[in-house]
Amino acid sequence: MAREPPSEASNGSVRVGVRTRSLAPDRLKYIRQLGATDIFVDHADTEEEPDEFNDRDGTETLAVGRDAIPTVAQLEAARERVADAGLRLTGIQSLPYSLYGDIMFGRDGADDALSQITRLIRNLGEAGIPILGYQWNPRGVVPMRTGPVELRGEAYGTGFDLDDVDDPDELAPGIDREYTEAEFWENYREFLETVIPVAEESGVDLALHPVDPPVIESLGGIPRLFRNVENFERAMALVPSDNHGLKLCLGCFSQMGEDVDEVLRRFGERDQIVFIHFRDVVGEVPRFHETFVDEGNFDAREAVRTLHDVGYDGVVIPDHVPEMVGDDDWRHRARGFTVGYLRGVVDTVRSERR
């Protein structure tokens, strides 16, 4: 019989989760030992996102992608496996570009892709898995980072410098022409009009992630819609729904040069935050690098205080963590440090507000 997830997962406050491709027993045990409560599973195809955060060695995963939509039975089996480890399978971390790319560009395969995504949403709802994250950002097609940066103690983070991109306007591989923002907004509106009613019927929340790096209007001939606060507000207003919100990446908004606490307050007071990627950077676009969660542009403690003040009762998860000595491909040591740090901050803020 599956064990109930830990009581922290339902106490009506901020809780700490983890993203992982692997659902192998040792990975789940490790996550539970860290004191995390929630799992967001990454899709299986690591070739689509050739960056530093792939968890390439992950085993016993859940395939999610084009022509690889998990059945209700497969999703329920994954949920039960996670529950047996004392955790909760809260959502799918994101959709791969192969599944949403035709929709984004308005290509011939868009209708088939929409059909597969709506089937995934229905299956998630039937399996009792409440969140589907997604992005409108073709990682692997345009550069997300341009090189490593040395951090404290010779750990490494990833950096971006627009000056290191040879020609930002050169068409990206596989792109036949430059696209306009108007085209992308129209394609995105049609996507929402199709998937949001299904999400509402299925009881699944959709969570939109920013483009990374943000601010830049176009790279490789591809408009970067979700690059600033105003465009997120437009996205939420296109097809208003209680089942659509933000996968609010604090690192991306920090890269924008935004006041992270104000962003959390703005969207949190509207109940538009579905879950949170908790990371930070040093610097802003066009030049920044990622760092440890206890360093960077914003104060992690103040961010959690703001979440508490706006009544956020969802999950924060470490996203891009540095590479520490002895780390595996999932960066288990840096991820363990980040989970522990976040749990300490959450517990401290909770005790302050009592």
Short mmCIF file of C-alpha atoms in Angstrom, two decimals:
data_model
loop_
_atom_site.label_atom_id
_atom_site.label_comp_id
_atom_site.label_asym_id
_atom_site.label_seq_id
_atom_site.Cartn_x
_atom_site.Cartn_y
_atom_site.Cartn_z
CA MET A 1 0.00 0.00 0.00
CA ALA A 2 1.29 3.46 -0.89
CA ARG A 3 2.25 5.61 2.05
CA GLU A 4 0.72 9.03 2.45
CA PRO A 5 3.00 11.93 1.47
CA PRO A 6 4.45 13.77 4.46
CA SER A 7 2.27 16.16 6.41
CA GLU A 8 4.36 19.14 5.27
CA ALA A 9 2.87 18.69 1.80
CA SER A 10 -0.56 19.85 2.85
CA ASN A 11 -0.11 22.35 5.65
CA GLY A 12 -1.25 25.35 3.64
CA SER A 13 2.15 27.04 3.38
CA VAL A 14 5.27 27.15 1.23
CA ARG A 15 6.85 23.74 0.78
CA VAL A 16 10.03 22.61 -0.96
CA GLY A 17 10.03 20.23 -3.89
CA VAL A 18 12.47 18.88 -6.47
CA ARG A 19 12.55 18.39 -10.23
CA THR A 20 13.97 15.09 -11.45
CA ARG A 21 13.98 12.88 -14.52
CA SER A 22 14.78 9.80 -12.51
CA LEU A 23 12.15 8.05 -10.45
CA ALA A 24 14.53 5.28 -9.42
CA PRO A 25 14.23 4.12 -5.78
CA ASP A 26 17.58 5.58 -4.69
CA ARG A 27 16.77 8.99 -6.20
CA LEU A 28 13.39 9.10 -4.46
CA LYS A 29 14.93 7.99 -1.15
CA TYR A 30 17.54 10.73 -1.41
CA ILE A 31 14.91 13.39 -2.11
CA ARG A 32 12.83 12.25 0.86
CA GLN A 33 15.92 12.20 3.08
CA LEU A 34 16.48 15.87 2.16
CA GLY A 35 13.05 16.67 3.55
CA ALA A 36 11.52 17.72 0.23
CA THR A 37 7.86 16.88 -0.22
CA ASP A 38 6.94 17.29 -3.90
CA ILE A 39 8.24 15.90 -7.19
CA PHE A 40 8.04 17.51 -10.62
CA VAL A 41 9.13 15.02 -13.24
CA ASP A 42 11.22 16.16 -16.22
CA HIS A 43 10.55 14.73 -19.66
CA ALA A 44 12.89 11.96 -20.72
CA ASP A 45 14.55 13.27 -23.89
CA THR A 46 17.84 14.94 -22.92
CA GLU A 47 18.94 15.48 -26.53
CA GLU A 48 16.41 18.27 -27.01
CA GLU A 49 17.96 20.45 -24.33
CA PRO A 50 21.75 20.23 -24.67
CA ASP A 51 22.64 22.30 -21.65
CA GLU A 52 24.11 21.80 -18.20
CA PHE A 53 20.97 20.65 -16.39
CA ASN A 54 19.99 17.43 -18.09
CA ASP A 55 20.16 14.65 -15.49
CA ARG A 56 21.40 12.44 -18.33
CA ASP A 57 22.05 9.51 -16.02
CA GLY A 58 18.47 9.47 -14.74
CA THR A 59 16.79 6.08 -14.91
CA GLU A 60 13.28 4.70 -14.54
CA THR A 61 11.77 7.92 -15.80
CA LEU A 62 8.42 8.90 -17.27
CA ALA A 63 8.60 9.64 -20.99
CA VAL A 64 6.73 12.80 -22.02
CA GLY A 65 7.11 14.13 -25.55
CA ARG A 66 5.92 14.10 -29.13
CA ASP A 67 4.28 10.73 -29.78
CA ALA A 68 5.15 9.78 -26.19
CA ILE A 69 2.14 10.81 -24.12
CA PRO A 70 1.93 8.70 -20.94
CA THR A 71 -1.31 6.86 -20.38
CA VAL A 72 -3.44 7.26 -17.28
CA ALA A 73 -2.14 3.90 -16.07
CA GLN A 74 1.49 5.00 -16.53
CA LEU A 75 0.87 8.27 -14.72
CA GLU A 76 -0.91 6.52 -11.86
CA ALA A 77 1.96 4.03 -11.56
CA ALA A 78 4.45 6.91 -11.37
CA ARG A 79 2.31 8.71 -8.79
CA GLU A 80 2.10 5.57 -6.65
CA ARG A 81 5.84 4.96 -6.93
CA VAL A 82 6.51 8.48 -5.70
CA ALA A 83 3.94 8.12 -2.92
CA ASP A 84 5.57 4.86 -1.80
CA ALA A 85 8.70 6.93 -1.15
CA GLY A 86 6.71 9.31 1.05
CA LEU A 87 6.53 12.04 -1.60
CA ARG A 88 3.90 13.60 -3.84
CA LEU A 89 4.00 13.66 -7.66
CA THR A 90 2.72 17.20 -8.11
CA GLY A 91 3.31 17.78 -11.80
CA ILE A 92 5.14 17.57 -15.08
CA GLN A 93 7.99 20.08 -15.02
CA SER A 94 7.68 21.17 -18.67
CA LEU A 95 6.85 20.23 -22.24
CA PRO A 96 9.72 19.55 -24.65
CA TYR A 97 10.12 21.76 -27.72
CA SER A 98 9.28 18.81 -30.01
CA LEU A 99 5.77 18.84 -28.55
CA TYR A 100 4.98 22.56 -28.71
CA GLY A 101 7.30 23.84 -31.48
CA ASP A 102 4.86 23.31 -34.36
CA ILE A 103 2.21 25.24 -32.42
CA MET A 104 4.58 28.10 -31.61
CA PHE A 105 5.61 28.49 -35.27
CA GLY A 106 2.17 27.74 -36.75
CA ARG A 107 3.51 24.79 -38.74
CA ASP A 108 1.62 21.88 -40.30
CA GLY A 109 1.99 19.64 -37.26
CA ALA A 110 0.27 22.10 -34.90
CA ASP A 111 -3.11 20.35 -34.82
CA ASP A 112 -1.53 16.99 -34.03
CA ALA A 113 0.59 18.57 -31.29
CA LEU A 114 -2.46 20.25 -29.76
CA SER A 115 -4.26 16.92 -29.75
CA GLN A 116 -1.36 15.27 -27.93
CA ILE A 117 -1.08 18.05 -25.35
CA THR A 118 -4.82 18.02 -24.60
CA ARG A 119 -4.64 14.24 -24.21
CA LEU A 120 -1.79 14.68 -21.74
CA ILE A 121 -3.82 17.22 -19.74
CA ARG A 122 -6.82 14.88 -19.58
CA ASN A 123 -4.62 11.97 -18.53
CA LEU A 124 -2.99 14.05 -15.81
CA GLY A 125 -6.36 15.05 -14.46
CA GLU A 126 -7.64 11.48 -14.42
CA ALA A 127 -4.44 10.31 -12.70
CA GLY A 128 -4.72 12.99 -10.00
CA ILE A 129 -1.56 14.91 -10.97
CA PRO A 130 -2.52 18.59 -10.78
CA ILE A 131 0.12 20.66 -12.64
CA LEU A 132 1.56 20.86 -16.15
CA GLY A 133 4.41 23.32 -16.67
CA TYR A 134 5.25 24.63 -20.12
CA GLN A 135 7.38 27.23 -21.89
CA TRP A 136 7.38 29.14 -25.19
CA ASN A 137 11.15 29.07 -25.48
CA PRO A 138 12.90 26.69 -27.92
CA ARG A 139 15.86 25.61 -25.81
CA GLY A 140 18.47 23.89 -27.93
CA VAL A 141 17.50 26.06 -30.91
CA VAL A 142 18.77 29.39 -29.56
CA PRO A 143 21.51 29.79 -26.91
CA MET A 144 20.46 29.90 -23.26
CA ARG A 145 23.96 30.24 -21.81
CA THR A 146 27.32 31.10 -23.33
CA GLY A 147 29.83 29.66 -20.86
CA PRO A 148 30.76 28.55 -17.34
CA VAL A 149 31.67 30.94 -14.51
CA GLU A 150 33.75 30.05 -11.46
CA LEU A 151 31.94 30.57 -8.14
CA ARG A 152 33.06 30.26 -4.52
CA GLY A 153 35.37 27.37 -3.73
CA GLU A 154 35.82 26.58 -7.44
CA ALA A 155 32.22 25.57 -7.95
CA TYR A 156 30.83 26.39 -11.38
CA GLY A 157 27.70 28.16 -12.54
CA THR A 158 26.49 29.02 -16.01
CA GLY A 159 26.72 32.48 -17.52
CA PHE A 160 25.32 34.48 -20.40
CA ASP A 161 26.94 37.34 -22.27
CA LEU A 162 25.14 38.66 -25.34
CA ASP A 163 28.49 39.86 -26.71
CA ASP A 164 29.52 36.19 -26.97
CA VAL A 165 26.65 35.42 -29.38
CA ASP A 166 28.27 35.88 -32.79
CA ASP A 167 25.17 37.14 -34.58
CA PRO A 168 21.95 37.35 -32.54
CA ASP A 169 19.95 38.03 -35.72
CA GLU A 170 21.24 35.05 -37.70
CA LEU A 171 18.42 32.58 -38.26
CA ALA A 172 18.57 29.66 -35.85
CA PRO A 173 19.04 26.13 -37.25
CA GLY A 174 15.84 24.79 -38.78
CA ILE A 175 14.18 28.24 -38.96
CA ASP A 176 13.26 29.20 -42.52
CA ARG A 177 12.53 32.90 -41.96
CA GLU A 178 12.24 35.59 -39.32
CA TYR A 179 8.94 35.50 -37.42
CA THR A 180 7.01 38.46 -36.03
CA GLU A 181 5.65 38.98 -32.54
CA ALA A 182 2.15 39.36 -33.98
CA GLU A 183 2.37 35.87 -35.49
CA PHE A 184 3.62 34.37 -32.25
CA TRP A 185 0.93 36.06 -30.15
CA GLU A 186 -1.77 34.78 -32.48
CA ASN A 187 -0.40 31.22 -32.38
CA TYR A 188 -0.17 31.45 -28.60
CA ARG A 189 -3.74 32.71 -28.28
CA GLU A 190 -4.99 29.75 -30.35
CA PHE A 191 -2.98 27.41 -28.11
CA LEU A 192 -4.62 28.84 -24.98
CA GLU A 193 -8.10 28.74 -26.49
CA THR A 194 -7.61 25.03 -27.13
CA VAL A 195 -5.88 23.85 -23.97
CA ILE A 196 -7.37 26.00 -21.19
CA PRO A 197 -10.93 24.61 -21.46
CA VAL A 198 -9.47 21.10 -21.26
CA ALA A 199 -7.40 22.07 -18.22
CA GLU A 200 -10.49 23.50 -16.52
CA GLU A 201 -12.50 20.34 -17.22
CA SER A 202 -9.64 18.14 -16.01
CA GLY A 203 -8.73 20.09 -12.87
CA VAL A 204 -5.16 20.66 -14.06
CA ASP A 205 -3.24 23.95 -13.64
CA LEU A 206 -1.06 25.14 -16.53
CA ALA A 207 2.10 27.04 -15.56
CA LEU A 208 3.98 29.31 -18.01
CA HIS A 209 7.77 29.79 -17.65
CA PRO A 210 9.68 32.87 -18.91
CA VAL A 211 12.09 32.78 -21.83
CA ASP A 212 15.67 32.46 -20.68
CA PRO A 213 17.52 34.76 -21.13
CA PRO A 214 14.67 37.28 -20.93
CA VAL A 215 14.49 40.97 -21.98
CA ILE A 216 15.90 40.32 -25.48
CA GLU A 217 13.10 40.79 -28.03
CA SER A 218 14.35 38.27 -30.59
CA LEU A 219 17.13 35.70 -31.03
CA GLY A 220 17.77 33.75 -34.21
CA GLY A 221 14.70 35.23 -35.88
CA ILE A 222 12.47 33.93 -33.07
CA PRO A 223 10.39 36.39 -31.00
CA ARG A 224 10.83 35.95 -27.26
CA LEU A 225 7.34 36.68 -26.00
CA PHE A 226 7.63 36.00 -22.28
CA ARG A 227 10.59 38.26 -21.60
CA ASN A 228 9.07 40.83 -19.21
CA VAL A 229 6.34 41.42 -16.64
CA GLU A 230 4.04 43.19 -19.08
CA ASN A 231 3.96 40.25 -21.46
CA PHE A 232 3.13 37.87 -18.63
CA GLU A 233 0.19 40.07 -17.72
CA ARG A 234 -0.90 39.96 -21.36
CA ALA A 235 -0.61 36.16 -21.37
CA MET A 236 -2.80 35.84 -18.27
CA ALA A 237 -5.40 38.19 -19.80
CA LEU A 238 -5.66 36.53 -23.22
CA VAL A 239 -7.86 33.68 -21.98
CA PRO A 240 -8.47 34.37 -18.28
CA SER A 241 -8.71 31.22 -16.17
CA ASP A 242 -8.17 30.06 -12.61
CA ASN A 243 -6.34 27.10 -14.19
CA HIS A 244 -3.61 29.17 -15.83
CA GLY A 245 -0.74 30.89 -14.07
CA LEU A 246 3.01 31.22 -13.78
CA LYS A 247 5.86 28.83 -13.29
CA LEU A 248 7.49 31.83 -11.73
CA CYS A 249 11.23 31.56 -12.20
CA LEU A 250 12.83 33.96 -9.74
CA GLY A 251 16.13 33.72 -11.60
CA CYS A 252 14.57 34.90 -14.86
CA PHE A 253 12.87 37.88 -13.22
CA SER A 254 16.13 38.66 -11.43
CA GLN A 255 17.88 38.55 -14.82
CA MET A 256 15.31 41.07 -16.08
CA GLY A 257 16.40 43.53 -13.40
CA GLU A 258 12.96 43.37 -11.76
CA ASP A 259 12.32 43.74 -8.04
CA VAL A 260 11.62 40.08 -7.26
CA ASP A 261 9.52 40.86 -4.18
CA GLU A 262 7.30 43.20 -6.23
CA VAL A 263 6.86 40.53 -8.91
CA LEU A 264 5.89 37.95 -6.28
CA ARG A 265 3.45 40.37 -4.72
CA ARG A 266 1.94 41.39 -8.06
CA PHE A 267 1.17 37.88 -9.26
CA GLY A 268 0.78 36.29 -5.82
CA GLU A 269 -2.00 38.66 -4.77
CA ARG A 270 -3.85 37.66 -7.94
CA ASP A 271 -3.32 33.96 -7.13
CA GLN A 272 -1.52 33.51 -10.46
CA ILE A 273 1.57 31.65 -9.18
CA VAL A 274 1.28 27.90 -9.78
CA PHE A 275 4.78 26.96 -8.63
CA ILE A 276 8.19 28.60 -8.32
CA HIS A 277 11.70 28.00 -9.62
CA PHE A 278 13.87 29.31 -6.81
CA ARG A 279 17.30 30.38 -8.06
CA ASP A 280 19.27 33.59 -8.46
CA VAL A 281 21.93 35.26 -10.58
CA VAL A 282 24.57 37.97 -10.34
CA GLY A 283 24.06 40.71 -12.92
CA GLU A 284 21.30 41.29 -15.44
CA VAL A 285 20.74 40.84 -19.17
CA PRO A 286 22.81 41.28 -21.31
CA ARG A 287 25.43 39.86 -18.90
CA PHE A 288 24.80 37.66 -15.87
CA HIS A 289 25.75 34.36 -14.28
CA GLU A 290 23.94 31.92 -12.05
CA THR A 291 25.10 31.36 -8.49
CA PHE A 292 24.29 29.66 -5.20
CA VAL A 293 20.83 30.31 -3.78
CA ASP A 294 22.30 32.21 -0.82
CA GLU A 295 24.02 34.71 -3.12
CA GLY A 296 22.81 36.85 -6.01
CA ASN A 297 20.64 39.85 -6.79
CA PHE A 298 17.77 39.30 -4.36
CA ASP A 299 17.36 38.25 -0.73
CA ALA A 300 15.97 34.71 -0.51
CA ARG A 301 14.58 35.37 2.97
CA GLU A 302 12.64 38.42 1.83
CA ALA A 303 11.26 36.49 -1.13
CA VAL A 304 9.90 33.76 1.15
CA ARG A 305 8.49 36.40 3.52
CA THR A 306 6.65 37.93 0.56
CA LEU A 307 5.29 34.52 -0.44
CA HIS A 308 4.02 34.04 3.10
CA ASP A 309 2.44 37.51 3.14
CA VAL A 310 0.51 36.96 -0.11
CA GLY A 311 -0.76 33.58 1.11
CA TYR A 312 1.11 31.41 -1.38
CA ASP A 313 0.59 27.75 -0.47
CA GLY A 314 2.47 26.02 -3.26
CA VAL A 315 5.88 24.56 -4.02
CA VAL A 316 9.29 26.16 -4.50
CA ILE A 317 11.88 24.02 -6.27
CA PRO A 318 15.61 24.43 -6.90
CA ASP A 319 16.13 24.95 -10.61
CA HIS A 320 19.61 25.52 -12.05
CA VAL A 321 22.05 24.70 -9.29
CA PRO A 322 25.85 25.12 -9.49
CA GLU A 323 28.22 22.22 -10.00
CA MET A 324 30.03 21.27 -6.80
CA VAL A 325 32.95 18.92 -6.37
CA GLY A 326 31.81 15.31 -6.60
CA ASP A 327 28.44 16.15 -8.14
CA ASP A 328 26.71 13.73 -10.48
CA ASP A 329 24.95 14.88 -13.66
CA TRP A 330 21.85 15.81 -11.65
CA ARG A 331 24.14 17.85 -9.36
CA HIS A 332 22.92 16.00 -6.30
CA ARG A 333 25.24 17.77 -3.85
CA ALA A 334 24.35 21.29 -4.98
CA ARG A 335 20.68 20.33 -5.14
CA GLY A 336 20.87 18.91 -1.63
CA PHE A 337 22.46 22.12 -0.37
CA THR A 338 19.73 24.19 -2.04
CA VAL A 339 16.87 22.10 -0.66
CA GLY A 340 18.34 22.33 2.83
CA TYR A 341 18.86 26.09 2.56
CA LEU A 342 15.33 26.67 1.30
CA ARG A 343 13.82 24.49 4.02
CA GLY A 344 15.71 26.50 6.61
CA VAL A 345 14.48 29.80 5.18
CA VAL A 346 10.89 28.54 4.92
CA ASP A 347 10.93 27.27 8.51
CA THR A 348 12.43 30.53 9.77
CA VAL A 349 9.82 32.68 8.02
CA ARG A 350 7.02 30.40 9.21
CA SER A 351 8.16 30.81 12.81
CA GLU A 352 8.46 34.59 12.38
CA ARG A 353 4.86 34.86 11.17
CA ARG A 354 3.29 32.82 13.96
#
